[in-house]
PDB file of C-alpha atoms in Angstrom:
ATOM      1  CA  MET A  27       9.117 -24.946 -18.635  1.00 55.00           C
ATOM      2  CA  ARG A  28       7.917 -21.819 -20.371  1.00 65.00           C
ATOM      3  CA  PRO A  29       9.803 -20.429 -23.378  1.00 70.00           C
ATOM      4  CA  HIS A  30      12.296 -17.671 -22.728  1.00 91.00           C
ATOM      5  CA  GLU A  31      10.761 -15.577 -25.446  1.00 93.00           C
ATOM      6  CA  TRP A  32       7.121 -14.620 -25.321  1.00 95.00           C
ATOM      7  CA  ARG A  33       5.197 -12.533 -27.810  1.00 96.00           C
ATOM      8  CA  ARG A  34       1.666 -11.352 -27.337  1.00 96.00           C
ATOM      9  CA  GLU A  35      -0.643  -9.019 -29.211  1.00 97.00           C
ATOM     10  CA  LEU A  36      -3.247  -7.254 -27.078  1.00 96.00           C
ATOM     11  CA  PRO A  37      -6.253  -5.071 -27.766  1.00 97.00           C
ATOM     12  CA  ALA A  38      -5.516  -1.535 -26.612  1.00 96.00           C
ATOM     13  CA  THR A  39      -7.450  -1.749 -23.354  1.00 96.00           C
ATOM     14  CA  LEU A  40      -6.393  -1.466 -19.721  1.00 96.00           C
ATOM     15  CA  GLU A  41      -8.274  -4.687 -18.986  1.00 96.00           C
ATOM     16  CA  ALA A  42      -6.059  -6.556 -21.461  1.00 97.00           C
ATOM     17  CA  VAL A  43      -2.984  -5.025 -19.799  1.00 97.00           C
ATOM     18  CA  GLU A  44      -4.246  -6.215 -16.427  1.00 96.00           C
ATOM     19  CA  GLN A  45      -4.720  -9.777 -17.614  1.00 96.00           C
ATOM     20  CA  PHE A  46      -1.368  -9.879 -19.373  1.00 97.00           C
ATOM     21  CA  CYS A  47       0.476  -8.574 -16.306  1.00 96.00           C
ATOM     22  CA  ALA A  48      -1.088 -11.296 -14.175  1.00 95.00           C
ATOM     23  CA  GLU A  49       0.186 -13.913 -16.637  1.00 96.00           C
ATOM     24  CA  PHE A  50       3.539 -12.149 -16.781  1.00 96.00           C
ATOM     25  CA  GLN A  51       4.310 -12.796 -13.124  1.00 94.00           C
ATOM     26  CA  GLY A  52       4.003 -16.545 -13.666  1.00 93.00           C
ATOM     27  CA  TRP A  53       6.294 -16.368 -16.685  1.00 94.00           C
ATOM     28  CA  ARG A  54       8.806 -14.163 -14.831  1.00 94.00           C
ATOM     29  CA  ALA A  55       8.986 -16.552 -11.888  1.00 93.00           C
ATOM     30  CA  GLU A  56       9.887 -19.412 -14.227  1.00 92.00           C
ATOM     31  CA  THR A  57      12.236 -17.634 -16.599  1.00 92.00           C
ATOM     32  CA  CYS A  58      13.997 -14.921 -14.575  1.00 91.00           C
ATOM     33  CA  ALA A  59      13.397 -15.609 -10.920  1.00 88.00           C
ATOM     34  CA  GLY A  60      16.240 -13.324  -9.871  1.00 90.00           C
ATOM     35  CA  LEU A  61      14.430 -10.298 -11.241  1.00 94.00           C
ATOM     36  CA  ASN A  62      12.606  -8.078  -8.750  1.00 94.00           C
ATOM     37  CA  ALA A  63       8.903  -8.752  -9.342  1.00 95.00           C
ATOM     38  CA  PHE A  64       7.823  -5.211  -8.464  1.00 97.00           C
ATOM     39  CA  ALA A  65      10.298  -3.477 -10.773  1.00 97.00           C
ATOM     40  CA  ALA A  66       9.636  -5.864 -13.652  1.00 97.00           C
ATOM     41  CA  GLU A  67       5.865  -5.511 -13.519  1.00 97.00           C
ATOM     42  CA  LEU A  68       6.057  -1.757 -13.017  1.00 98.00           C
ATOM     43  CA  LEU A  69       8.162  -1.379 -16.173  1.00 98.00           C
ATOM     44  CA  LEU A  70       5.867  -3.638 -18.178  1.00 98.00           C
ATOM     45  CA  ARG A  71       2.752  -1.831 -16.970  1.00 97.00           C
ATOM     46  CA  GLU A  72       4.123   1.634 -17.665  1.00 97.00           C
ATOM     47  CA  ALA A  73       5.164   0.682 -21.198  1.00 97.00           C
ATOM     48  CA  LEU A  74       1.810  -0.984 -21.950  1.00 97.00           C
ATOM     49  CA  ASN A  75      -0.266   1.743 -20.285  1.00 96.00           C
ATOM     50  CA  ASN A  76       1.592   4.355 -22.292  1.00 95.00           C
ATOM     51  CA  SER A  77       0.715   2.540 -25.515  1.00 96.00           C
ATOM     52  CA  VAL A  78      -2.938   2.020 -24.564  1.00 96.00           C
ATOM     53  CA  ILE A  79      -3.642   5.455 -23.084  1.00 93.00           C
ATOM     54  CA  HIS A  80      -1.402   7.779 -25.097  1.00 92.00           C
ATOM     55  CA  GLY A  81      -0.468   5.755 -28.174  1.00 93.00           C
ATOM     56  CA  CYS A  82      -3.838   4.240 -29.042  1.00 94.00           C
ATOM     57  CA  LEU A  83      -5.930   6.781 -27.109  1.00 93.00           C
ATOM     58  CA  GLY A  84      -7.925   3.901 -25.629  1.00 87.00           C
ATOM     59  CA  ASP A  85      -9.195   2.767 -29.040  1.00 94.00           C
ATOM     60  CA  ALA A  86      -9.804  -0.946 -28.421  1.00 94.00           C
ATOM     61  CA  ARG A  87      -9.755  -1.634 -32.183  1.00 96.00           C
ATOM     62  CA  LYS A  88      -6.048  -0.863 -32.177  1.00 96.00           C
ATOM     63  CA  ARG A  89      -3.459  -3.418 -31.153  1.00 97.00           C
ATOM     64  CA  VAL A  90      -0.438  -3.349 -28.885  1.00 97.00           C
ATOM     65  CA  SER A  91       2.291  -5.913 -29.405  1.00 98.00           C
ATOM     66  CA  CYS A  92       4.604  -6.982 -26.619  1.00 98.00           C
ATOM     67  CA  SER A  93       7.720  -9.087 -26.796  1.00 98.00           C
ATOM     68  CA  LEU A  94       9.488 -10.406 -23.697  1.00 97.00           C
ATOM     69  CA  ARG A  95      12.914 -12.017 -23.824  1.00 96.00           C
ATOM     70  CA  ALA A  96      14.504 -13.528 -20.718  1.00 95.00           C
ATOM     71  CA  ARG A  97      18.280 -13.776 -20.715  1.00 92.00           C
ATOM     72  CA  PRO A  98      20.443 -15.095 -17.866  1.00 90.00           C
ATOM     73  CA  ASP A  99      21.116 -11.601 -16.552  1.00 92.00           C
ATOM     74  CA  ARG A 100      18.443  -9.379 -18.081  1.00 95.00           C
ATOM     75  CA  LEU A 101      14.877  -9.055 -19.229  1.00 97.00           C
ATOM     76  CA  VAL A 102      14.162  -7.288 -22.515  1.00 97.00           C
ATOM     77  CA  ILE A 103      10.685  -5.787 -22.894  1.00 98.00           C
ATOM     78  CA  ALA A 104       9.625  -4.445 -26.284  1.00 98.00           C
ATOM     79  CA  VAL A 105       6.229  -2.757 -26.732  1.00 98.00           C
ATOM     80  CA  ARG A 106       4.853  -1.341 -29.962  1.00 98.00           C
ATOM     81  CA  ASP A 107       1.465   0.184 -30.718  1.00 97.00           C
ATOM     82  CA  GLU A 108      -0.535   1.279 -33.760  1.00 95.00           C
ATOM     83  CA  GLY A 109      -0.731   4.881 -32.641  1.00 91.00           C
ATOM     84  CA  GLN A 110       1.086   7.817 -34.182  1.00 90.00           C
ATOM     85  CA  GLY A 111       3.652   8.013 -31.420  1.00 91.00           C
ATOM     86  CA  PHE A 112       4.615  11.023 -29.352  1.00 87.00           C
ATOM     87  CA  ASP A 113       7.510  13.412 -28.878  1.00 88.00           C
ATOM     88  CA  TRP A 114       9.347  11.464 -26.183  1.00 89.00           C
ATOM     89  CA  ARG A 115      12.406  13.722 -26.539  1.00 89.00           C
ATOM     90  CA  SER A 116      10.532  16.680 -25.056  1.00 88.00           C
ATOM     91  CA  LEU A 117       9.665  14.594 -21.974  1.00 86.00           C
ATOM     92  CA  TRP A 118      12.920  12.715 -21.581  1.00 87.00           C
ATOM     93  CA  ASN A 119      14.584  14.903 -18.952  1.00 85.00           C
ATOM     94  CA  ARG A 120      11.422  16.077 -17.285  1.00 81.00           C
ATOM     95  CA  ARG A 121      11.335  15.717 -13.515  1.00 79.00           C
ATOM     96  CA  GLY A 122       7.693  15.804 -12.640  1.00 73.00           C
ATOM     97  CA  ASP A 123       6.416  18.293 -10.098  1.00 79.00           C
ATOM     98  CA  PRO A 124       5.240  16.265  -7.083  1.00 81.00           C
ATOM     99  CA  ALA A 125       1.953  18.209  -7.235  1.00 85.00           C
ATOM    100  CA  GLU A 126       1.232  17.142 -10.826  1.00 89.00           C
ATOM    101  CA  ILE A 127      -1.286  14.362 -11.351  1.00 89.00           C
ATOM    102  CA  HIS A 128       0.203  13.195 -14.668  1.00 90.00           C
ATOM    103  CA  GLY A 129       3.625  12.916 -16.264  1.00 88.00           C
ATOM    104  CA  ARG A 130       5.508  10.278 -14.288  1.00 92.00           C
ATOM    105  CA  GLY A 131       5.535   7.393 -16.767  1.00 93.00           C
ATOM    106  CA  ILE A 132       8.779   8.164 -18.572  1.00 93.00           C
ATOM    107  CA  GLU A 133      10.559   9.069 -15.347  1.00 93.00           C
ATOM    108  CA  ILE A 134       9.592   5.667 -13.925  1.00 96.00           C
ATOM    109  CA  LEU A 135      10.939   3.937 -17.043  1.00 96.00           C
ATOM    110  CA  ARG A 136      14.210   5.824 -16.749  1.00 95.00           C
ATOM    111  CA  ARG A 137      14.598   5.129 -13.037  1.00 95.00           C
ATOM    112  CA  TYR A 138      13.715   1.440 -13.086  1.00 97.00           C
ATOM    113  CA  ALA A 139      15.162   0.265 -16.412  1.00 97.00           C
ATOM    114  CA  ASN A 140      18.850   0.001 -17.230  1.00 97.00           C
ATOM    115  CA  LEU A 141      18.133   1.024 -20.802  1.00 97.00           C
ATOM    116  CA  VAL A 142      15.156   2.784 -22.418  1.00 97.00           C
ATOM    117  CA  ARG A 143      15.066   3.192 -26.177  1.00 97.00           C
ATOM    118  CA  PHE A 144      12.191   4.713 -28.145  1.00 96.00           C
ATOM    119  CA  ASN A 145      11.988   4.585 -31.919  1.00 96.00           C
ATOM    120  CA  ARG A 146      11.958   7.847 -33.857  1.00 94.00           C
ATOM    121  CA  ALA A 147       8.163   8.081 -33.989  1.00 94.00           C
ATOM    122  CA  GLY A 148       7.671   7.216 -30.337  1.00 94.00           C
ATOM    123  CA  ASN A 149       5.271   4.314 -30.859  1.00 96.00           C
ATOM    124  CA  SER A 150       7.785   1.633 -29.937  1.00 97.00           C
ATOM    125  CA  VAL A 151       9.908   1.289 -26.826  1.00 98.00           C
ATOM    126  CA  THR A 152      12.498  -1.253 -25.740  1.00 98.00           C
ATOM    127  CA  LEU A 153      13.436  -1.640 -22.076  1.00 98.00           C
ATOM    128  CA  ILE A 154      16.260  -3.648 -20.557  1.00 98.00           C
ATOM    129  CA  LYS A 155      16.218  -4.598 -16.892  1.00 97.00           C
ATOM    130  CA  ARG A 156      19.336  -6.310 -15.588  1.00 96.00           C
ATOM    131  CA  PHE A 157      19.392  -8.630 -12.584  1.00 92.00           C
ATOM    132  CA  GLU A 158      21.661 -11.087 -10.846  1.00 85.00           C
ATOM    133  CA  ALA A 159      21.052 -14.599 -12.068  1.00 73.00           C
ATOM    134  CA  LYS A 160      20.074 -17.095  -9.380  1.00 63.00           C
ATOM    135  CA  SER A 161      22.299 -20.133  -9.269  1.00 52.00           C
ATOM    136  CA  ILE A 162      20.537 -23.497  -9.393  1.00 45.00           C
TER     137      ILE A 162
ATOM    138  CA  MET B  72     -11.897  -8.078 -12.919  1.00 48.00           C
ATOM    139  CA  ASN B  73     -12.847  -6.080  -9.897  1.00 53.00           C
ATOM    140  CA  ASP B  74     -12.077  -2.472  -9.383  1.00 65.00           C
ATOM    141  CA  ASN B  75     -10.014  -1.651  -6.399  1.00 66.00           C
ATOM    142  CA  THR B  76     -12.404  -1.166  -3.556  1.00 58.00           C
ATOM    143  CA  VAL B  77     -11.938   0.693  -0.329  1.00 60.00           C
ATOM    144  CA  PHE B  78     -13.174  -0.156   3.091  1.00 58.00           C
ATOM    145  CA  GLN B  79     -13.688   2.908   5.181  1.00 58.00           C
ATOM    146  CA  SER B  80     -13.242   2.414   8.876  1.00 57.00           C
ATOM    147  CA  ALA B  81     -15.294   4.237  11.416  1.00 51.00           C
ATOM    148  CA  ALA B  82     -14.302   7.862  11.413  1.00 49.00           C
ATOM    149  CA  VAL B  83     -11.854   8.670  14.157  1.00 50.00           C
ATOM    150  CA  PRO B  84     -11.956  11.923  16.084  1.00 51.00           C
ATOM    151  CA  PRO B  85     -12.061  14.622  14.980  1.00 55.00           C
ATOM    152  CA  ALA B  86     -15.141  14.002  12.854  1.00 64.00           C
ATOM    153  CA  ALA B  87     -13.430  15.311   9.732  1.00 91.00           C
ATOM    154  CA  SER B  88     -10.866  12.478   9.877  1.00 93.00           C
ATOM    155  CA  ALA B  89     -11.098   9.041   8.332  1.00 93.00           C
ATOM    156  CA  VAL B  90      -8.992   5.991   7.623  1.00 93.00           C
ATOM    157  CA  ALA B  91      -9.551   4.028   4.406  1.00 92.00           C
ATOM    158  CA  LYS B  92      -7.978   0.779   3.313  1.00 93.00           C
ATOM    159  CA  ALA B  93      -7.174   0.028  -0.323  1.00 93.00           C
ATOM    160  CA  ASP B  94      -7.959  -3.533  -1.284  1.00 90.00           C
ATOM    161  CA  GLY B  95      -5.671  -4.483  -4.148  1.00 93.00           C
ATOM    162  CA  ASP B  96      -3.171  -2.891  -6.472  1.00 96.00           C
ATOM    163  CA  LEU B  97      -3.470   0.785  -7.405  1.00 97.00           C
ATOM    164  CA  VAL B  98      -3.022   0.427 -11.151  1.00 96.00           C
ATOM    165  CA  ALA B  99      -4.669   2.111 -14.121  1.00 94.00           C
ATOM    166  CA  ALA B 100      -7.312  -0.540 -14.800  1.00 91.00           C
ATOM    167  CA  ARG B 101      -8.442  -0.801 -11.196  1.00 92.00           C
ATOM    168  CA  LEU B 102      -8.765   2.731  -9.928  1.00 93.00           C
ATOM    169  CA  SER B 103     -12.378   3.657 -10.598  1.00 91.00           C
ATOM    170  CA  GLY B 104     -13.646   2.301  -7.275  1.00 91.00           C
ATOM    171  CA  LEU B 105     -10.982   4.029  -5.221  1.00 92.00           C
ATOM    172  CA  ARG B 106     -11.352   7.251  -7.213  1.00 93.00           C
ATOM    173  CA  ALA B 107     -15.103   7.334  -6.544  1.00 93.00           C
ATOM    174  CA  THR B 108     -14.632   6.591  -2.856  1.00 91.00           C
ATOM    175  CA  LEU B 109     -11.969   9.232  -2.313  1.00 91.00           C
ATOM    176  CA  THR B 110     -14.014  11.803  -4.217  1.00 92.00           C
ATOM    177  CA  GLU B 111     -17.061  11.015  -2.096  1.00 92.00           C
ATOM    178  CA  MET B 112     -15.080  11.269   1.131  1.00 91.00           C
ATOM    179  CA  VAL B 113     -13.671  14.673   0.193  1.00 90.00           C
ATOM    180  CA  LYS B 114     -17.140  15.882  -0.815  1.00 90.00           C
ATOM    181  CA  SER B 115     -18.547  14.678   2.493  1.00 91.00           C
ATOM    182  CA  GLY B 116     -16.238  17.018   4.372  1.00 92.00           C
ATOM    183  CA  ILE B 117     -13.422  14.704   5.372  1.00 94.00           C
ATOM    184  CA  LEU B 118     -10.326  16.868   5.788  1.00 95.00           C
ATOM    185  CA  HIS B 119      -7.768  14.472   7.224  1.00 95.00           C
ATOM    186  CA  LEU B 120      -7.626  11.236   5.267  1.00 95.00           C
ATOM    187  CA  THR B 121      -5.314   8.288   5.885  1.00 95.00           C
ATOM    188  CA  LEU B 122      -5.032   5.571   3.240  1.00 96.00           C
ATOM    189  CA  ASP B 123      -3.812   2.158   4.385  1.00 96.00           C
ATOM    190  CA  LEU B 124      -1.799   0.346   1.690  1.00 96.00           C
ATOM    191  CA  ALA B 125      -1.180  -2.865   3.651  1.00 96.00           C
ATOM    192  CA  ASP B 126      -2.925  -4.935   0.969  1.00 95.00           C
ATOM    193  CA  VAL B 127      -1.378  -3.120  -2.002  1.00 97.00           C
ATOM    194  CA  ARG B 128       1.396  -4.944  -3.836  1.00 96.00           C
ATOM    195  CA  LEU B 129       1.951  -2.529  -6.718  1.00 97.00           C
ATOM    196  CA  ILE B 130       1.145   1.041  -7.688  1.00 97.00           C
ATOM    197  CA  ASP B 131       1.766   2.563 -11.117  1.00 97.00           C
ATOM    198  CA  SER B 132       2.051   6.160 -12.322  1.00 96.00           C
ATOM    199  CA  THR B 133      -1.728   6.453 -12.721  1.00 96.00           C
ATOM    200  CA  GLY B 134      -2.217   5.240  -9.162  1.00 96.00           C
ATOM    201  CA  ILE B 135       0.324   7.756  -7.897  1.00 96.00           C
ATOM    202  CA  GLY B 136      -1.583  10.441  -9.792  1.00 95.00           C
ATOM    203  CA  LEU B 137      -4.782   9.508  -8.005  1.00 95.00           C
ATOM    204  CA  LEU B 138      -3.125   9.803  -4.586  1.00 96.00           C
ATOM    205  CA  VAL B 139      -1.655  13.177  -5.539  1.00 95.00           C
ATOM    206  CA  ALA B 140      -5.092  14.339  -6.697  1.00 95.00           C
ATOM    207  CA  ALA B 141      -6.562  13.312  -3.344  1.00 95.00           C
ATOM    208  CA  HIS B 142      -3.825  15.170  -1.526  1.00 95.00           C
ATOM    209  CA  ASN B 143      -4.312  18.275  -3.672  1.00 95.00           C
ATOM    210  CA  SER B 144      -8.066  18.326  -2.992  1.00 94.00           C
ATOM    211  CA  LEU B 145      -7.616  17.919   0.763  1.00 95.00           C
ATOM    212  CA  HIS B 146      -4.805  20.458   0.896  1.00 94.00           C
ATOM    213  CA  ARG B 147      -6.902  23.063  -0.900  1.00 93.00           C
ATOM    214  CA  ALA B 148      -9.632  22.509   1.681  1.00 92.00           C
ATOM    215  CA  GLY B 149      -7.157  22.938   4.552  1.00 93.00           C
ATOM    216  CA  GLY B 150      -6.720  19.240   5.258  1.00 94.00           C
ATOM    217  CA  ASP B 151      -4.067  16.632   4.680  1.00 94.00           C
ATOM    218  CA  PHE B 152      -3.506  13.200   3.201  1.00 96.00           C
ATOM    219  CA  THR B 153      -1.382  10.423   4.675  1.00 96.00           C
ATOM    220  CA  VAL B 154      -0.374   7.004   3.375  1.00 97.00           C
ATOM    221  CA  ILE B 155       0.487   4.232   5.835  1.00 97.00           C
ATOM    222  CA  HIS B 156       1.693   0.642   5.638  1.00 97.00           C
ATOM    223  CA  ALA B 157       3.344   1.026   2.248  1.00 97.00           C
ATOM    224  CA  SER B 158       5.631  -1.852   1.253  1.00 97.00           C
ATOM    225  CA  LYS B 159       9.375  -1.341   0.882  1.00 96.00           C
ATOM    226  CA  ASP B 160       9.054  -1.355  -2.922  1.00 97.00           C
ATOM    227  CA  ILE B 161       6.251   1.219  -2.862  1.00 97.00           C
ATOM    228  CA  LEU B 162       8.144   3.421  -0.406  1.00 96.00           C
ATOM    229  CA  GLU B 163      11.163   3.369  -2.713  1.00 96.00           C
ATOM    230  CA  LEU B 164       8.933   4.314  -5.643  1.00 96.00           C
ATOM    231  CA  PHE B 165       7.408   7.204  -3.680  1.00 95.00           C
ATOM    232  CA  HIS B 166      10.839   8.455  -2.707  1.00 94.00           C
ATOM    233  CA  SER B 167      12.222   8.185  -6.220  1.00 93.00           C
ATOM    234  CA  MET B 168       9.215  10.194  -7.460  1.00 93.00           C
ATOM    235  CA  ARG B 169       9.619  12.672  -4.542  1.00 90.00           C
ATOM    236  CA  ILE B 170       6.086  11.949  -3.375  1.00 90.00           C
ATOM    237  CA  HIS B 171       7.249  11.919   0.241  1.00 88.00           C
ATOM    238  CA  GLN B 172       7.954  15.640  -0.123  1.00 86.00           C
ATOM    239  CA  HIS B 173       4.299  16.201  -0.952  1.00 86.00           C
ATOM    240  CA  PHE B 174       2.423  14.183   1.648  1.00 90.00           C
ATOM    241  CA  THR B 175       3.333  11.892   4.512  1.00 91.00           C
ATOM    242  CA  VAL B 176       4.117   8.285   3.634  1.00 93.00           C
ATOM    243  CA  SER B 177       5.168   5.531   6.019  1.00 92.00           C
ATOM    244  CA  GLY B 178       5.995   1.872   5.692  1.00 89.00           C
ATOM    245  CA  ASP B 179       4.988  -1.405   7.288  1.00 79.00           C
TER     246      ASP B 179
END
């Protein structure tokens, strides 16, 4: 049985995100099987990609920390990076133009998570995804 | 880790049409192969491109951006871009992001 709390520090690379997300699905299946696999991985990827691409600007010397906590009815994802953060407030209510290539990350977080909370600087985000617990 | 690769089927009439199949998830770390293939197809004069997502489990915002870029390039050239065989989860994502208003998407 895997622990219900899992912390991992990653180098700020997309390859590290890819590997972590593959491991995540195994952990999710054991700790919160009632959680939609697509939605959970999408949220995790968007949070991590945001840290790697925008927070750390792809600098592999920087680190991204991720904490996952499985509760009976929710998953809590916390991601923090060593970047300077960004002005998430200016993007919070943005509805991306369908013709735009970029700018969908925060909208995806808002649509798929039940709660999204950035810190003041914008280099840390906490997501809560609720789900119906599966009875044994 | 392999980049997402694309298998291009034989072009179907008219000659400027093609169907491609994505092999694997369309996520930030795995897009370089698909990006290169789509770029090459547009440069080669393909105007009507269909992308088959039957083997795609997940697509993230960067992957959506790549599909929109392909659509934009084809549209500017007078062509169109279509996605077929998207899973229920991916269709819901496209709808929530209003992608279906931009190019044609269909499910399994």
